[in-house]
GROMACS .gro file of N, CA, C and O in nm:
model
  436
    1MET      N    1   0.529  -2.003  -4.300
    1MET     CA    2   0.430  -1.901  -4.270
    1MET      C    3   0.419  -1.888  -4.118
    1MET      O    4   0.416  -1.988  -4.048
    2THR      N    5   0.412  -1.767  -4.070
    2THR     CA    6   0.402  -1.739  -3.928
    2THR      C    7   0.286  -1.642  -3.905
    2THR      O    8   0.270  -1.546  -3.980
    3VAL      N    9   0.207  -1.669  -3.801
    3VAL     CA   10   0.098  -1.580  -3.762
    3VAL      C   11   0.114  -1.550  -3.613
    3VAL      O   12   0.133  -1.642  -3.533
    4ILE      N   13   0.108  -1.423  -3.577
    4ILE     CA   14   0.108  -1.382  -3.437
    4ILE      C   15  -0.017  -1.299  -3.414
    4ILE      O   16  -0.046  -1.207  -3.492
    5VAL      N   17  -0.093  -1.332  -3.309
    5VAL     CA   18  -0.214  -1.260  -3.274
    5VAL      C   19  -0.194  -1.199  -3.136
    5VAL      O   20  -0.162  -1.270  -3.041
    6LEU      N   21  -0.213  -1.068  -3.126
    6LEU     CA   22  -0.198  -0.996  -3.000
    6LEU      C   23  -0.333  -0.944  -2.954
    6LEU      O   24  -0.413  -0.896  -3.034
    7THR      N   25  -0.356  -0.949  -2.822
    7THR     CA   26  -0.476  -0.893  -2.762
    7THR      C   27  -0.433  -0.811  -2.642
    7THR      O   28  -0.362  -0.861  -2.555
    8ASN      N   29  -0.476  -0.685  -2.637
    8ASN     CA   30  -0.443  -0.594  -2.525
    8ASN      C   31  -0.294  -0.578  -2.504
    8ASN      O   32  -0.247  -0.576  -2.390
    9CYS      N   33  -0.218  -0.568  -2.609
    9CYS     CA   34  -0.073  -0.550  -2.598
    9CYS      C   35  -0.036  -0.406  -2.630
    9CYS      O   36  -0.110  -0.336  -2.700
   10PRO      N   37   0.079  -0.359  -2.581
   10PRO     CA   38   0.121  -0.221  -2.608
   10PRO      C   39   0.139  -0.193  -2.758
   10PRO      O   40   0.178  -0.282  -2.835
   11VAL      N   41   0.111  -0.070  -2.796
   11VAL     CA   42   0.124  -0.029  -2.936
   11VAL      C   43   0.269  -0.044  -2.983
   11VAL      O   44   0.293  -0.081  -3.098
   12ALA      N   45   0.365  -0.019  -2.895
   12ALA     CA   46   0.506  -0.032  -2.933
   12ALA      C   47   0.539  -0.174  -2.977
   12ALA      O   48   0.621  -0.194  -3.067
   13LEU      N   49   0.475  -0.274  -2.917
   13LEU     CA   50   0.498  -0.413  -2.956
   13LEU      C   51   0.446  -0.437  -3.097
   13LEU      O   52   0.510  -0.505  -3.177
   14ARG      N   53   0.331  -0.380  -3.127
   14ARG     CA   54   0.277  -0.392  -3.263
   14ARG      C   55   0.373  -0.329  -3.363
   14ARG      O   56   0.397  -0.384  -3.470
   15GLY      N   57   0.431  -0.214  -3.327
   15GLY     CA   58   0.528  -0.149  -3.414
   15GLY      C   59   0.651  -0.235  -3.437
   15GLY      O   60   0.704  -0.243  -3.548
   16LEU      N   61   0.697  -0.301  -3.331
   16LEU     CA   62   0.813  -0.390  -3.342
   16LEU      C   63   0.785  -0.504  -3.440
   16LEU      O   64   0.868  -0.536  -3.525
   17LEU      N   65   0.666  -0.562  -3.431
   17LEU     CA   66   0.633  -0.675  -3.518
   17LEU      C   67   0.619  -0.633  -3.664
   17LEU      O   68   0.648  -0.712  -3.755
   18THR      N   69   0.577  -0.508  -3.689
   18THR     CA   70   0.560  -0.465  -3.828
   18THR      C   71   0.693  -0.448  -3.900
   18THR      O   72   0.695  -0.430  -4.021
   19ARG      N   73   0.804  -0.454  -3.828
   19ARG     CA   74   0.934  -0.452  -3.895
   19ARG      C   75   0.957  -0.581  -3.974
   19ARG      O   76   1.030  -0.582  -4.072
   20TRP      N   77   0.896  -0.691  -3.927
   20TRP     CA   78   0.920  -0.821  -3.989
   20TRP      C   79   0.795  -0.885  -4.047
   20TRP      O   80   0.804  -0.972  -4.134
   21LEU      N   81   0.678  -0.846  -3.997
   21LEU     CA   82   0.553  -0.909  -4.038
   21LEU      C   83   0.454  -0.804  -4.087
   21LEU      O   84   0.464  -0.686  -4.053
   22LEU      N   85   0.355  -0.846  -4.162
   22LEU     CA   86   0.250  -0.759  -4.214
   22LEU      C   87   0.130  -0.766  -4.120
   22LEU      O   88   0.083  -0.875  -4.088
   23GLU      N   89   0.081  -0.651  -4.074
   23GLU     CA   90  -0.038  -0.649  -3.988
   23GLU      C   91  -0.161  -0.648  -4.078
   23GLU      O   92  -0.197  -0.546  -4.137
   24ILE      N   93  -0.227  -0.764  -4.093
   24ILE     CA   94  -0.338  -0.777  -4.187
   24ILE      C   95  -0.472  -0.736  -4.127
   24ILE      O   96  -0.569  -0.717  -4.199
   25SER      N   97  -0.477  -0.727  -3.995
   25SER     CA   98  -0.594  -0.682  -3.921
   25SER      C   99  -0.540  -0.636  -3.786
   25SER      O  100  -0.431  -0.678  -3.747
   26PRO      N  101  -0.612  -0.551  -3.714
   26PRO     CA  102  -0.557  -0.505  -3.585
   26PRO      C  103  -0.516  -0.620  -3.495
   26PRO      O  104  -0.598  -0.706  -3.460
   27GLY      N  105  -0.388  -0.627  -3.463
   27GLY     CA  106  -0.336  -0.731  -3.374
   27GLY      C  107  -0.305  -0.864  -3.439
   27GLY      O  108  -0.264  -0.957  -3.372
   28VAL      N  109  -0.323  -0.876  -3.571
   28VAL     CA  110  -0.297  -1.002  -3.642
   28VAL      C  111  -0.183  -0.978  -3.740
   28VAL      O  112  -0.195  -0.898  -3.833
   29PHE      N  113  -0.071  -1.050  -3.720
   29PHE     CA  114   0.050  -1.031  -3.798
   29PHE      C  115   0.081  -1.159  -3.875
   29PHE      O  116   0.071  -1.269  -3.822
   30LEU      N  117   0.123  -1.142  -4.001
   30LEU     CA  118   0.145  -1.255  -4.090
   30LEU      C  119   0.276  -1.234  -4.165
   30LEU      O  120   0.308  -1.122  -4.206
   31GLY      N  121   0.354  -1.341  -4.183
   31GLY     CA  122   0.478  -1.330  -4.257
   31GLY      C  123   0.548  -1.464  -4.266
   31GLY      O  124   0.499  -1.566  -4.219
   32ALA      N  125   0.668  -1.460  -4.326
   32ALA     CA  126   0.748  -1.582  -4.342
   32ALA      C  127   0.892  -1.555  -4.299
   32ALA      O  128   0.985  -1.569  -4.379
   33PRO      N  129   0.913  -1.518  -4.172
   33PRO     CA  130   1.050  -1.495  -4.127
   33PRO      C  131   1.123  -1.627  -4.107
   33PRO      O  132   1.061  -1.733  -4.097
   34SER      N  133   1.255  -1.620  -4.097
   34SER     CA  134   1.334  -1.740  -4.069
   34SER      C  135   1.305  -1.787  -3.927
   34SER      O  136   1.246  -1.715  -3.846
   35THR      N  137   1.346  -1.909  -3.896
   35THR     CA  138   1.326  -1.964  -3.762
   35THR      C  139   1.392  -1.877  -3.656
   35THR      O  140   1.333  -1.850  -3.552
   36ARG      N  141   1.510  -1.831  -3.684
   36ARG     CA  142   1.582  -1.747  -3.588
   36ARG      C  143   1.507  -1.617  -3.560
   36ARG      O  144   1.491  -1.577  -3.446
   37ILE      N  145   1.456  -1.554  -3.665
   37ILE     CA  146   1.381  -1.428  -3.649
   37ILE      C  147   1.249  -1.456  -3.576
   37ILE      O  148   1.209  -1.380  -3.486
   38ARG      N  149   1.180  -1.564  -3.614
   38ARG     CA  150   1.053  -1.598  -3.548
   38ARG      C  151   1.074  -1.619  -3.399
   38ARG      O  152   0.997  -1.567  -3.316
   39GLU      N  153   1.176  -1.694  -3.360
   39GLU     CA  154   1.203  -1.718  -3.219
   39GLU      C  155   1.240  -1.588  -3.147
   39GLU      O  156   1.199  -1.566  -3.033
   40SER      N  157   1.313  -1.502  -3.212
   40SER     CA  158   1.349  -1.374  -3.154
   40SER      C  159   1.225  -1.285  -3.135
   40SER      O  160   1.209  -1.221  -3.030
   41LEU      N  161   1.137  -1.283  -3.235
   41LEU     CA  162   1.014  -1.205  -3.224
   41LEU      C  163   0.926  -1.257  -3.110
   41LEU      O  164   0.869  -1.180  -3.033
   42TRP      N  165   0.915  -1.390  -3.099
   42TRP     CA  166   0.830  -1.448  -2.994
   42TRP      C  167   0.886  -1.417  -2.856
   42TRP      O  168   0.812  -1.390  -2.762
   43LYS      N  169   1.018  -1.416  -2.844
   43LYS     CA  170   1.081  -1.378  -2.718
   43LYS      C  171   1.047  -1.234  -2.682
   43LYS      O  172   1.013  -1.203  -2.567
   44GLU      N  173   1.051  -1.145  -2.781
   44GLU     CA  174   1.015  -1.004  -2.759
   44GLU      C  175   0.867  -0.991  -2.721
   44GLU      O  176   0.831  -0.914  -2.632
   45VAL      N  177   0.782  -1.066  -2.788
   45VAL     CA  178   0.638  -1.062  -2.758
   45VAL      C  179   0.615  -1.102  -2.613
   45VAL      O  180   0.543  -1.034  -2.538
   46ARG      N  181   0.674  -1.214  -2.570
   46ARG     CA  182   0.655  -1.259  -2.431
   46ARG      C  183   0.709  -1.158  -2.331
   46ARG      O  184   0.652  -1.139  -2.224
   47GLN      N  185   0.817  -1.091  -2.366
   47GLN     CA  186   0.878  -0.996  -2.274
   47GLN      C  187   0.797  -0.867  -2.263
   47GLN      O  188   0.783  -0.811  -2.154
   48TYR      N  189   0.742  -0.818  -2.373
   48TYR     CA  190   0.677  -0.687  -2.374
   48TYR      C  191   0.525  -0.689  -2.385
   48TYR      O  192   0.464  -0.584  -2.400
   49ALA      N  193   0.463  -0.805  -2.374
   49ALA     CA  194   0.317  -0.813  -2.389
   49ALA      C  195   0.243  -0.746  -2.273
   49ALA      O  196   0.126  -0.712  -2.287
   50GLY      N  197   0.309  -0.727  -2.161
   50GLY     CA  198   0.243  -0.663  -2.047
   50GLY      C  199   0.125  -0.746  -1.999
   50GLY      O  200   0.136  -0.866  -1.977
   51GLN      N  201   0.009  -0.682  -1.987
   51GLN     CA  202  -0.112  -0.750  -1.943
   51GLN      C  203  -0.184  -0.820  -2.059
   51GLN      O  204  -0.289  -0.880  -2.039
   52GLY      N  205  -0.127  -0.812  -2.178
   52GLY     CA  206  -0.192  -0.868  -2.296
   52GLY      C  207  -0.170  -1.017  -2.313
   52GLY      O  208  -0.097  -1.081  -2.237
   53ARG      N  209  -0.235  -1.070  -2.414
   53ARG     CA  210  -0.222  -1.211  -2.450
   53ARG      C  211  -0.166  -1.220  -2.590
   53ARG      O  212  -0.182  -1.130  -2.671
   54ALA      N  213  -0.102  -1.333  -2.619
   54ALA     CA  214  -0.046  -1.352  -2.753
   54ALA      C  215  -0.054  -1.498  -2.794
   54ALA      O  216  -0.054  -1.588  -2.710
   55LEU      N  217  -0.064  -1.518  -2.924
   55LEU     CA  218  -0.069  -1.651  -2.983
   55LEU      C  219   0.026  -1.652  -3.103
   55LEU      O  220   0.024  -1.559  -3.183
   56LEU      N  221   0.108  -1.755  -3.112
   56LEU     CA  222   0.200  -1.773  -3.224
   56LEU      C  223   0.166  -1.905  -3.292
   56LEU      O  224   0.156  -2.009  -3.226
   57ALA      N  225   0.147  -1.901  -3.423
   57ALA     CA  226   0.125  -2.023  -3.502
   57ALA      C  227   0.221  -2.019  -3.619
   57ALA      O  228   0.241  -1.915  -3.681
   58TYR      N  229   0.284  -2.134  -3.647
   58TYR     CA  230   0.377  -2.137  -3.758
   58TYR      C  231   0.383  -2.276  -3.819
   58TYR      O  232   0.348  -2.375  -3.757
   59GLN      N  233   0.427  -2.278  -3.944
   59GLN     CA  234   0.438  -2.400  -4.023
   59GLN      C  235   0.556  -2.483  -3.972
   59GLN      O  236   0.662  -2.431  -3.941
   60THR      N  237   0.534  -2.614  -3.962
   60THR     CA  238   0.642  -2.703  -3.921
   60THR      C  239   0.620  -2.841  -3.984
   60THR      O  240   0.514  -2.869  -4.039
   61ASN      N  241   0.720  -2.927  -3.973
   61ASN     CA  242   0.714  -3.058  -4.035
   61ASN      C  243   0.662  -3.160  -3.933
   61ASN      O  244   0.739  -3.232  -3.871
   62ASN      N  245   0.530  -3.166  -3.916
   62ASN     CA  246   0.467  -3.266  -3.829
   62ASN      C  247   0.337  -3.312  -3.896
   62ASN      O  248   0.307  -3.270  -4.008
   63GLU      N  249   0.262  -3.395  -3.827
   63GLU     CA  250   0.138  -3.449  -3.885
   63GLU      C  251   0.039  -3.339  -3.924
   63GLU      O  252  -0.030  -3.350  -4.024
   64GLN      N  253   0.031  -3.234  -3.843
   64GLN     CA  254  -0.065  -3.127  -3.869
   64GLN      C  255  -0.013  -3.024  -3.969
   64GLN      O  256  -0.091  -2.953  -4.029
   65GLY      N  257   0.119  -3.013  -3.981
   65GLY     CA  258   0.177  -2.916  -4.071
   65GLY      C  259   0.199  -2.780  -4.006
   65GLY      O  260   0.249  -2.688  -4.069
   66TYR      N  261   0.160  -2.767  -3.881
   66TYR     CA  262   0.179  -2.642  -3.808
   66TYR      C  263   0.185  -2.673  -3.658
   66TYR      O  264   0.153  -2.781  -3.614
   67THR      N  265   0.228  -2.572  -3.582
   67THR     CA  266   0.224  -2.580  -3.437
   67THR      C  267   0.194  -2.441  -3.384
   67THR      O  268   0.198  -2.344  -3.460
   68PHE      N  269   0.162  -2.431  -3.257
   68PHE     CA  270   0.132  -2.300  -3.201
   68PHE      C  271   0.172  -2.293  -3.056
   68PHE      O  272   0.187  -2.394  -2.989
   69GLU      N  273   0.192  -2.171  -3.009
   69GLU     CA  274   0.228  -2.143  -2.870
   69GLU      C  275   0.141  -2.029  -2.821
   69GLU      O  276   0.095  -1.947  -2.900
   70THR      N  277   0.118  -2.024  -2.690
   70THR     CA  278   0.038  -1.917  -2.633
   70THR      C  279   0.115  -1.848  -2.521
   70THR      O  280   0.206  -1.906  -2.462
   71HIS      N  281   0.077  -1.724  -2.494
   71HIS     CA  282   0.135  -1.647  -2.384
   71HIS      C  283   0.022  -1.581  -2.307
   71HIS      O  284  -0.058  -1.507  -2.366
   72ASP      N  285   0.014  -1.610  -2.176
   72ASP     CA  286  -0.090  -1.554  -2.087
   72ASP      C  287  -0.230  -1.571  -2.144
   72ASP      O  288  -0.311  -1.479  -2.145
   73HIS      N  289  -0.257  -1.687  -2.194
   73HIS     CA  290  -0.386  -1.717  -2.254
   73HIS      C  291  -0.450  -1.830  -2.173
   73HIS      O  292  -0.381  -1.920  -2.128
   74SER      N  293  -0.580  -1.827  -2.157
   74SER     CA  294  -0.646  -1.933  -2.079
   74SER      C  295  -0.656  -2.063  -2.159
   74SER      O  296  -0.677  -2.169  -2.102
   75TRP      N  297  -0.643  -2.057  -2.289
   75TRP     CA  298  -0.643  -2.176  -2.373
   75TRP      C  299  -0.499  -2.217  -2.395
   75TRP      O  300  -0.414  -2.136  -2.429
   76HIS      N  301  -0.467  -2.345  -2.376
   76HIS     CA  302  -0.330  -2.393  -2.385
   76HIS      C  303  -0.317  -2.509  -2.481
   76HIS      O  304  -0.404  -2.596  -2.485
   77PRO      N  305  -0.207  -2.515  -2.558
   77PRO     CA  306  -0.183  -2.631  -2.645
   77PRO      C  307  -0.159  -2.756  -2.560
   77PRO      O  308  -0.091  -2.751  -2.458
   78THR      N  309  -0.217  -2.867  -2.601
   78THR     CA  310  -0.203  -2.993  -2.530
   78THR      C  311  -0.175  -3.103  -2.633
   78THR      O  312  -0.242  -3.110  -2.736
   79ASP      N  313  -0.077  -3.187  -2.604
   79ASP     CA  314  -0.045  -3.298  -2.692
   79ASP      C  315  -0.142  -3.413  -2.665
   79ASP      O  316  -0.164  -3.453  -2.552
   80HIS      N  317  -0.201  -3.465  -2.771
   80HIS     CA  318  -0.291  -3.580  -2.760
   80HIS      C  319  -0.253  -3.678  -2.870
   80HIS      O  320  -0.286  -3.656  -2.988
   81GLU      N  321  -0.181  -3.784  -2.833
   81GLU     CA  322  -0.139  -3.888  -2.925
   81GLU      C  323  -0.066  -3.832  -3.047
   81GLU      O  324  -0.092  -3.870  -3.161
   82GLY      N  325   0.021  -3.735  -3.024
   82GLY     CA  326   0.101  -3.680  -3.132
   82GLY      C  327   0.040  -3.560  -3.201
   82GLY      O  328   0.103  -3.497  -3.284
   83LEU      N  329  -0.085  -3.528  -3.171
   83LEU     CA  330  -0.150  -3.411  -3.229
   83LEU      C  331  -0.159  -3.302  -3.124
   83LEU      O  332  -0.187  -3.330  -3.007
   84THR      N  333  -0.139  -3.178  -3.165
   84THR     CA  334  -0.152  -3.067  -3.072
   84THR      C  335  -0.295  -3.015  -3.080
   84THR      O  336  -0.341  -2.974  -3.187
   85LEU      N  337  -0.363  -3.021  -2.968
   85LEU     CA  338  -0.499  -2.972  -2.958
   85LEU      C  339  -0.502  -2.854  -2.863
   85LEU      O  340  -0.410  -2.833  -2.785
   86ILE      N  341  -0.609  -2.778  -2.866
   86ILE     CA  342  -0.622  -2.665  -2.775
   86ILE      C  343  -0.710  -2.706  -2.658
   86ILE      O  344  -0.815  -2.764  -2.677
   87HIS      N  345  -0.661  -2.681  -2.538
   87HIS     CA  346  -0.737  -2.711  -2.417
   87HIS      C  347  -0.806  -2.583  -2.372
   87HIS      O  348  -0.741  -2.485  -2.341
   88ARG      N  349  -0.937  -2.587  -2.374
   88ARG     CA  350  -1.017  -2.473  -2.329
   88ARG      C  351  -1.078  -2.509  -2.195
   88ARG      O  352  -1.162  -2.599  -2.187
   89PRO      N  353  -1.038  -2.439  -2.088
   89PRO     CA  354  -1.096  -2.471  -1.957
   89PRO      C  355  -1.246  -2.442  -1.957
   89PRO      O  356  -1.290  -2.345  -2.016
   90SER      N  357  -1.320  -2.532  -1.894
   90SER     CA  358  -1.465  -2.511  -1.888
   90SER      C  359  -1.496  -2.399  -1.790
   90SER      O  360  -1.429  -2.384  -1.688
   91PRO      N  361  -1.596  -2.319  -1.822
   91PRO     CA  362  -1.631  -2.209  -1.730
   91PRO      C  363  -1.685  -2.266  -1.600
   91PRO      O  364  -1.752  -2.369  -1.597
   92LYS      N  365  -1.654  -2.199  -1.493
   92LYS     CA  366  -1.702  -2.242  -1.362
   92LYS      C  367  -1.853  -2.220  -1.358
   92LYS      O  368  -1.901  -2.111  -1.385
   93THR      N  369  -1.924  -2.327  -1.329
   93THR     CA  370  -2.069  -2.313  -1.318
   93THR      C  371  -2.102  -2.262  -1.179
   93THR      O  372  -2.064  -2.321  -1.078
   94GLN      N  373  -2.170  -2.153  -1.176
   94GLN     CA  374  -2.205  -2.092  -1.048
   94GLN      C  375  -2.356  -2.101  -1.030
   94GLN      O  376  -2.433  -2.062  -1.117
   95ARG      N  377  -2.393  -2.154  -0.918
   95ARG     CA  378  -2.535  -2.157  -0.884
   95ARG      C  379  -2.570  -2.027  -0.814
   95ARG      O  380  -2.491  -1.977  -0.734
   96PRO      N  381  -2.686  -1.972  -0.841
   96PRO     CA  382  -2.723  -1.850  -0.771
   96PRO      C  383  -2.739  -1.877  -0.621
   96PRO      O  384  -2.777  -1.986  -0.580
   97ALA      N  385  -2.704  -1.779  -0.543
   97ALA     CA  386  -2.716  -1.792  -0.398
   97ALA      C  387  -2.864  -1.810  -0.362
   97ALA      O  388  -2.951  -1.744  -0.418
   98PRO      N  389  -2.895  -1.901  -0.269
   98PRO     CA  390  -3.035  -1.923  -0.233
   98PRO      C  391  -3.092  -1.802  -0.160
   98PRO      O  392  -3.023  -1.737  -0.082
   99ARG      N  393  -3.216  -1.773  -0.190
   99ARG     CA  394  -3.285  -1.666  -0.118
   99ARG      C  395  -3.347  -1.725   0.006
   99ARG      O  396  -3.375  -1.846   0.013
  100ALA      N  397  -3.372  -1.644   0.104
  100ALA     CA  398  -3.428  -1.691   0.232
  100ALA      C  399  -3.563  -1.759   0.211
  100ALA      O  400  -3.597  -1.855   0.280
  101SER      N  401  -3.640  -1.716   0.113
  101SER     CA  402  -3.775  -1.773   0.092
  101SER      C  403  -3.771  -1.902   0.012
  101SER      O  404  -3.873  -1.968  -0.001
  102ASP      N  405  -3.654  -1.940  -0.043
  102ASP     CA  406  -3.646  -2.061  -0.127
  102ASP      C  407  -3.641  -2.189  -0.047
  102ASP      O  408  -3.667  -2.295  -0.101
  103GLY      N  409  -3.603  -2.184   0.077
  103GLY     CA  410  -3.589  -2.306   0.156
  103GLY      C  411  -3.453  -2.368   0.132
  103GLY      O  412  -3.364  -2.304   0.076
  104PRO      N  413  -3.433  -2.493   0.170
  104PRO     CA  414  -3.303  -2.557   0.156
  104PRO      C  415  -3.266  -2.578   0.008
  104PRO      O  416  -3.353  -2.600  -0.074
  105THR      N  417  -3.140  -2.571  -0.021
  105THR     CA  418  -3.089  -2.591  -0.156
  105THR      C  419  -3.064  -2.741  -0.177
  105THR      O  420  -2.996  -2.803  -0.098
  106PRO      N  421  -3.121  -2.800  -0.283
  106PRO     CA  422  -3.096  -2.942  -0.309
  106PRO      C  423  -2.951  -2.963  -0.351
  106PRO      O  424  -2.889  -2.877  -0.412
  107ASP      N  425  -2.899  -3.081  -0.317
  107ASP     CA  426  -2.762  -3.116  -0.357
  107ASP      C  427  -2.762  -3.150  -0.505
  107ASP      O  428  -2.835  -3.238  -0.550
  108VAL      N  429  -2.679  -3.077  -0.581
  108VAL     CA  430  -2.668  -3.100  -0.724
  108VAL      C  431  -2.523  -3.137  -0.752
  108VAL      O  432  -2.434  -3.064  -0.714
  109PRO      N  433  -2.498  -3.250  -0.818
  109PRO     CA  434  -2.359  -3.290  -0.845
  109PRO      C  435  -2.293  -3.198  -0.943
  109PRO      O  436  -2.344  -3.134  -1.020
   0.00000   0.00000   0.00000
């Protein structure tokens, strides 16, 4: 089983994927292509995604039973003791700029 999720990708790329996969929701493609076809499709996705993001998940013979890859996504797969987990970067905490009437800003770690 293979799942490809596209976000902000060209319509032509969606059309290309529908040759091999079923679009079950806008930007979500599902199917069972061979390994060769899946790798070829993923290569096309990475090449033509433009400013968009993409995620590929597919069945494989490992502890989890699946694996996934990302393209231009802020979340990245990370290996942790043999398991693939998703690394989500923490949002940058921004303190509001001090106003002139607030006085000195305390040091916050």
